[in-house]
Short mmCIF file of C-alpha atoms in Angstrom, two decimals:
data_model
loop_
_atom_site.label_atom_id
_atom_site.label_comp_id
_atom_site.label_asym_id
_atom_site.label_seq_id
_atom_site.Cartn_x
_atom_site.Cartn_y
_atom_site.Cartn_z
CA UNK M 24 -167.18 -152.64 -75.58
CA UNK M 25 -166.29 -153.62 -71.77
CA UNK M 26 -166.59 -150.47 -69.14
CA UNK M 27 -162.66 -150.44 -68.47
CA UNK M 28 -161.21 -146.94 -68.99
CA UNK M 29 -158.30 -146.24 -71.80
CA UNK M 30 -155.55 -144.75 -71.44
CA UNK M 31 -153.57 -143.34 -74.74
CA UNK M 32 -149.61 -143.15 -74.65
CA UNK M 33 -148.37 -141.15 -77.20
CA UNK M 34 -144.38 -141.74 -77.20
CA UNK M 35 -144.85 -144.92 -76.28
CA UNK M 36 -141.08 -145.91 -75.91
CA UNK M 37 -139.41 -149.19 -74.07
CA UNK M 38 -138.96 -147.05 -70.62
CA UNK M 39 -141.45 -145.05 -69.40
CA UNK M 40 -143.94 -146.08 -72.16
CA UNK M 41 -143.55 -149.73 -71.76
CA UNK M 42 -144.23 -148.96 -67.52
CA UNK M 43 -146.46 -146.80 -67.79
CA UNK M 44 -148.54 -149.45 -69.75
CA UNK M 45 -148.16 -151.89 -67.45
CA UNK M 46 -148.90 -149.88 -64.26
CA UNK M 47 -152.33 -148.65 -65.40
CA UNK M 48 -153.02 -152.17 -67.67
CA UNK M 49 -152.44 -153.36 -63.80
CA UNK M 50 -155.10 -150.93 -62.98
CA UNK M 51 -157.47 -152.27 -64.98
CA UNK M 52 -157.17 -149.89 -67.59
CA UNK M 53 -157.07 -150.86 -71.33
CA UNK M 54 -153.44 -149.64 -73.14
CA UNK M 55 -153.28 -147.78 -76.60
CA UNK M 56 -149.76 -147.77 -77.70
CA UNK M 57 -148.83 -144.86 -80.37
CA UNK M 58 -145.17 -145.02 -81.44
CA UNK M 59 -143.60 -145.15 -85.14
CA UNK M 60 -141.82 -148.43 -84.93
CA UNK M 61 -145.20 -150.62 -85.64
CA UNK M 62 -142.96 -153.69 -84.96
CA UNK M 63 -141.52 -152.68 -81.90
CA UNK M 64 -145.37 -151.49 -80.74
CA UNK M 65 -146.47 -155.47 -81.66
CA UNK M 66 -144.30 -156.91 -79.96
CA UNK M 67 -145.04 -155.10 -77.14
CA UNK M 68 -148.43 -155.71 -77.75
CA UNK M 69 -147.92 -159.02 -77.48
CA UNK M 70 -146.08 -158.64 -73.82
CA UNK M 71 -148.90 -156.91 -72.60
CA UNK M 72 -151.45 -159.24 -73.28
CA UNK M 73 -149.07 -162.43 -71.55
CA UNK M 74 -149.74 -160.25 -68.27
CA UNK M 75 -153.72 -160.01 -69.40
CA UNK M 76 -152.98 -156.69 -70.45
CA UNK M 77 -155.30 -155.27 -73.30
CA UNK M 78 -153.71 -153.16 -75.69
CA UNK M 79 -153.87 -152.46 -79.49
CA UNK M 80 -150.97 -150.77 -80.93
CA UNK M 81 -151.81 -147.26 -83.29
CA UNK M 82 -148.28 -146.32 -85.33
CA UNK M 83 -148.28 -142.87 -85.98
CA UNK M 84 -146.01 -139.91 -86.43
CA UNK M 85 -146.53 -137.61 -83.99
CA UNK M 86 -145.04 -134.39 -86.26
CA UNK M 87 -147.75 -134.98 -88.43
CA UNK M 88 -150.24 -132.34 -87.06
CA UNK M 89 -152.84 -132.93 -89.50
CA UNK M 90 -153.19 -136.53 -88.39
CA UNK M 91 -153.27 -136.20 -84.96
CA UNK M 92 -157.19 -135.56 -84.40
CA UNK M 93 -157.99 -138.55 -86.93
CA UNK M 94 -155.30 -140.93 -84.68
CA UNK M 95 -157.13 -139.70 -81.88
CA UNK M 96 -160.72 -140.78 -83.53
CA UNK M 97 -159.16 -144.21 -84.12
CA UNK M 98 -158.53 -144.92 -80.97
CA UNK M 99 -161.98 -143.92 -79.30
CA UNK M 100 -163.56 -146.36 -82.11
CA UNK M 101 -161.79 -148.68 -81.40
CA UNK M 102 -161.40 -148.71 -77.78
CA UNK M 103 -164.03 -146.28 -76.54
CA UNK M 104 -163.18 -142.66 -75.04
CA UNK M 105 -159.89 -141.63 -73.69
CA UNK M 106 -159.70 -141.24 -69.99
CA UNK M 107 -156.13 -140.49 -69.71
CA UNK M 108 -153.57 -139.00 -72.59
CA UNK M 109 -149.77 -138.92 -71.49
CA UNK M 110 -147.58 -137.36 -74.48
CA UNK M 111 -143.89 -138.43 -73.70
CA UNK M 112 -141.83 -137.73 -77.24
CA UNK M 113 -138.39 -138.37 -77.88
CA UNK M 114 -136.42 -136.99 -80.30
CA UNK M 115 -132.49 -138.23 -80.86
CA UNK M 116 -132.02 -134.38 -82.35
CA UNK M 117 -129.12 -133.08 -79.85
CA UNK M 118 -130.53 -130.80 -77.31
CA UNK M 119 -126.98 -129.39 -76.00
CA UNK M 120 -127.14 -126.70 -78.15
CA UNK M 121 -125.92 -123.10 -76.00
CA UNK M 122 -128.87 -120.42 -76.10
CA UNK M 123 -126.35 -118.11 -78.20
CA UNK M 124 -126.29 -120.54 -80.95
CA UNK M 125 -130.42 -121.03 -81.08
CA UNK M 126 -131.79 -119.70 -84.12
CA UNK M 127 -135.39 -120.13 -85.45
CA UNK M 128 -134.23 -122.44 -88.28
CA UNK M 129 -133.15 -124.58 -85.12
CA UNK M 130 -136.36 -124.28 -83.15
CA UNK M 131 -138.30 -125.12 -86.21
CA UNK M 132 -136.81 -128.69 -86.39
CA UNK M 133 -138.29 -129.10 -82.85
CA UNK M 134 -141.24 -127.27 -82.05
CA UNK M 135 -143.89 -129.61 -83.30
CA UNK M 136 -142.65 -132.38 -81.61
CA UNK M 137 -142.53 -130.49 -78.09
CA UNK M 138 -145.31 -127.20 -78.75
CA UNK M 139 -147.39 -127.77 -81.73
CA UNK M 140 -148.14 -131.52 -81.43
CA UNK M 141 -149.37 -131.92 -77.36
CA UNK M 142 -151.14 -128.60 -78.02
CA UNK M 143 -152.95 -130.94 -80.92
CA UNK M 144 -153.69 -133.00 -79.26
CA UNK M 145 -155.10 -131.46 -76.58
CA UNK M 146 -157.62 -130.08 -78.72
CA UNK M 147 -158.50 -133.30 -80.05
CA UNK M 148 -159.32 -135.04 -76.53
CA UNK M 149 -160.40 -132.23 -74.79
CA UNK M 150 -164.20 -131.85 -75.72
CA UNK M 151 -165.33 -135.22 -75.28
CA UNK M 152 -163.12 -135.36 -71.84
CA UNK M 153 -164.80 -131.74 -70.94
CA UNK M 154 -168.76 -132.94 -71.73
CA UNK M 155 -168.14 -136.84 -69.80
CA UNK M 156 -167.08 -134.59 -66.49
CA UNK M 157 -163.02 -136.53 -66.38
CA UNK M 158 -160.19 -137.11 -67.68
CA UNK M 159 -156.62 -136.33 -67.72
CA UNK M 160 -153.91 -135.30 -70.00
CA UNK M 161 -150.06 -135.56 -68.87
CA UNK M 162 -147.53 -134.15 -70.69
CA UNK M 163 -143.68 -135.59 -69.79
CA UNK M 164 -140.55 -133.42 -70.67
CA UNK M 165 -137.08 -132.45 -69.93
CA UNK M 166 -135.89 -130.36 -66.50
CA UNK M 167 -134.74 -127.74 -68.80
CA UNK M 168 -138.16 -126.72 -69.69
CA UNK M 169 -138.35 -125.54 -65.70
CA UNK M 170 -134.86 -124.59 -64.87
CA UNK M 171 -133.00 -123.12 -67.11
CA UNK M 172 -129.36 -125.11 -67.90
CA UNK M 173 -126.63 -123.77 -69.73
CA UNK M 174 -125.68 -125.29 -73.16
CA UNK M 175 -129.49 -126.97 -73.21
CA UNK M 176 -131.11 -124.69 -75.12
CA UNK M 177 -132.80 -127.01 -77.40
CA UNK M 178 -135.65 -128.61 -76.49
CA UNK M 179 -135.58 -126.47 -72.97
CA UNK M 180 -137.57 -123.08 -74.27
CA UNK M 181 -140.07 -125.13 -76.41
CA UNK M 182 -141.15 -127.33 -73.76
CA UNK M 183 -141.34 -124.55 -71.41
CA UNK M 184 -144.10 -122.82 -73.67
CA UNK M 185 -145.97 -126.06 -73.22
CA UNK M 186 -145.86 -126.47 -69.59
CA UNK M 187 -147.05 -122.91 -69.26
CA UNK M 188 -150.05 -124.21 -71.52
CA UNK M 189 -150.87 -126.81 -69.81
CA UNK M 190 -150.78 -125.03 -66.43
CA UNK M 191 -152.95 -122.70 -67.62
CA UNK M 192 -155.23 -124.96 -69.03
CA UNK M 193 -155.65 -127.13 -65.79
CA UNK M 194 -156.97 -123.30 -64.63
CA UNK M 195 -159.88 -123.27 -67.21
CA UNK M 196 -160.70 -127.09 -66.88
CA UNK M 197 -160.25 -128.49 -63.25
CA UNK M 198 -163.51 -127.41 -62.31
CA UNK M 199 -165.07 -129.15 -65.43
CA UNK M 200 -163.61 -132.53 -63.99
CA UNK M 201 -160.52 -132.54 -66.67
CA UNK M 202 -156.37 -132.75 -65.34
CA UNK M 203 -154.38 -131.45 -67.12
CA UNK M 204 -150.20 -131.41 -65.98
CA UNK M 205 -146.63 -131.90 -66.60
CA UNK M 206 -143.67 -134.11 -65.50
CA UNK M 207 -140.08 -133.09 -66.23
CA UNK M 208 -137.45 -136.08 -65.65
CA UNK M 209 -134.16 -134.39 -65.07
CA UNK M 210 -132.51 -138.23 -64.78
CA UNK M 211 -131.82 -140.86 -67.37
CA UNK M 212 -134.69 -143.16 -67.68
CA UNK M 213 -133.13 -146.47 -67.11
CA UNK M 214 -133.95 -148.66 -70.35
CA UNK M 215 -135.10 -145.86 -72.53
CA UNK M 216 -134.58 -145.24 -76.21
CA UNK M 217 -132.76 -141.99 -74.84
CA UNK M 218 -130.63 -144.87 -72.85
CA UNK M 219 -130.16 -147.36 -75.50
CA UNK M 220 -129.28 -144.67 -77.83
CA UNK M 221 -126.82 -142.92 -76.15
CA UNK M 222 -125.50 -146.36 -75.25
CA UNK M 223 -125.26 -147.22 -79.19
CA UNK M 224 -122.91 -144.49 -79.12
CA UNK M 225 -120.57 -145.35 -76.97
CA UNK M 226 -121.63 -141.97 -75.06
CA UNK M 227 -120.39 -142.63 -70.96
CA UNK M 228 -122.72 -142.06 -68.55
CA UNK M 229 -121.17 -140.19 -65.04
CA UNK M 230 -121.79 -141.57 -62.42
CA UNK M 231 -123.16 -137.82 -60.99
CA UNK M 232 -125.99 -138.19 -63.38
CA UNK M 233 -128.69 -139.12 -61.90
CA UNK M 234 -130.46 -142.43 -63.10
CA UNK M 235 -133.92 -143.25 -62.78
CA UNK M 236 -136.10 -146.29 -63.39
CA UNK M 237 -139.11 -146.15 -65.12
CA UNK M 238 -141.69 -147.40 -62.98
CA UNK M 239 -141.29 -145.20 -60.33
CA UNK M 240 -142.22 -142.34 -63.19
CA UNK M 241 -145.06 -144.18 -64.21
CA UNK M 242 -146.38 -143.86 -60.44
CA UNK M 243 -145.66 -140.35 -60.27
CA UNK M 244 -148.38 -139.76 -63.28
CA UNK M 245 -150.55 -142.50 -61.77
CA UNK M 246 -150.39 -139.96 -58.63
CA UNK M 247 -150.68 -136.82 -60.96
CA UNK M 248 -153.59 -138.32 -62.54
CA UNK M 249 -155.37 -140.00 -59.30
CA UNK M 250 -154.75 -137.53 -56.34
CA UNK M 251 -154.65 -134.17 -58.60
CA UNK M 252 -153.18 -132.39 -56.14
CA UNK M 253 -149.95 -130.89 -58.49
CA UNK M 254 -150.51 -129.87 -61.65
CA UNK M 255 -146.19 -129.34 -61.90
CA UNK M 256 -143.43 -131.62 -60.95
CA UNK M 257 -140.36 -132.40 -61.27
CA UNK M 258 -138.70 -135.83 -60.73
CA UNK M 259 -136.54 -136.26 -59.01
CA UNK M 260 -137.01 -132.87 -56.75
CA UNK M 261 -134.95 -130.28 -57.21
CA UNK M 262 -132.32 -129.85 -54.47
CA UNK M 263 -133.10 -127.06 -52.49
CA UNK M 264 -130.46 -124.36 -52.24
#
């Protein structure tokens, strides 16, 4: 067991997952890598260590609440205690549905993914983050969780319930040495599944959409997680009116 921190990426997709990796493997921090696709997480794997990266890849389902706190004891055997949890999920279920046509049968489909399953996991790192004195948990979503956007009605009022959690709970733990915040991307993340996907489907991308590359997110949380001075953001910043 070496003395290098972990950091556990929950979402770990080919954008922001794959950078955010790199940046703290950079930092000298070991990677855990939880996706679905165990190939995909291998290979990756594999990247990582070419740039003396350590990682170990954990394929999981994240809408399988019952495993989360298990997955979460894997890890810590196997790579020692999480200092830093970032939960960035994406799901290819539409989220340009209009608030008049949400119903709960709708919500259902998505509210593990974006409530039930950071909230999860949460609880699972928590107490051993709580009695060491640090750590940090990041949770990445959508702009429509902040503002709210007409015809986005999807994901938008989910992830809003868990950004008010996790504001609160920065509240209760920042004196006890834990971080606890959000990020909400309202750009395309430039070599994302979300990219490749909508790519795939011959979906065009304007050209007043904004586009943004992952690294630059995966300072943003290095910043969240390092200088703890904003428990909220939003990248990139909202125009002021």
């Amino acid at each position: 067991m070496t003395d290098k921190k972990t950091i556990a990426i929950f979402g770990a997709g080919s954008g922001l997952g794959a950078s955010l990796a790199e940046k703290f493997g950079r930092e000298g921090y070991k990677v855990a890598l939880v996706a679905r696709n165990a190939a995909t997480l291998d290979d990756r794997v594999a990247q990582l260590a070419k740039s003396g990266i350590e990682a170990v890849s954990f394929p999981a389902d994240l809408t399988s609440i019952e495993a989360l706190a298990p997955l979460v004891r894997s890890i810590e055997q196997r790579m020692g205690s999480i200092d830093v949890a970032v939960y960035a999920p994406f799901s290819r279920e539409s989220n340009f549905v209009p608030a008049a046509d949400v119903d709960a049968a709708k919500l259902q489909s998505l509210v593990t993914l974006f409530t039930f399953a950071p909230v999860e996991l949460v609880h699972a790192v928590l107490p051993n983050m709580v009695a060491r004195g640090d750590g940090a948990v990041v949770v990445v979503g959508g702009l429509s969780a902040v503002v709210p956007i007409p015809n986005m009605s999807g994901m938008g009022p989910l992830m809003a319930a868990t950004r008010n959690y996790m504001m609160t709970l920065n509240a209760e733990v920042a004196d006890k040495g834990v971080y606890a915040g959000t990020m909400h991307v309202g750009a395309l993340i430039n070599n994302s599944t979300g990219k490749r996907a909508m790519d795939d489907a011959g979906i065009p991308i304007s050209d007043s959409y904004p586009m943004i590359e992952p690294e630059e997110l995966a300072q943003v949380v290095w910043d969240l997680i390092t200088k703890r001075d904003q428990v909220d953001i939003v990248v990139p910043p909202l125009q002021q009116a």
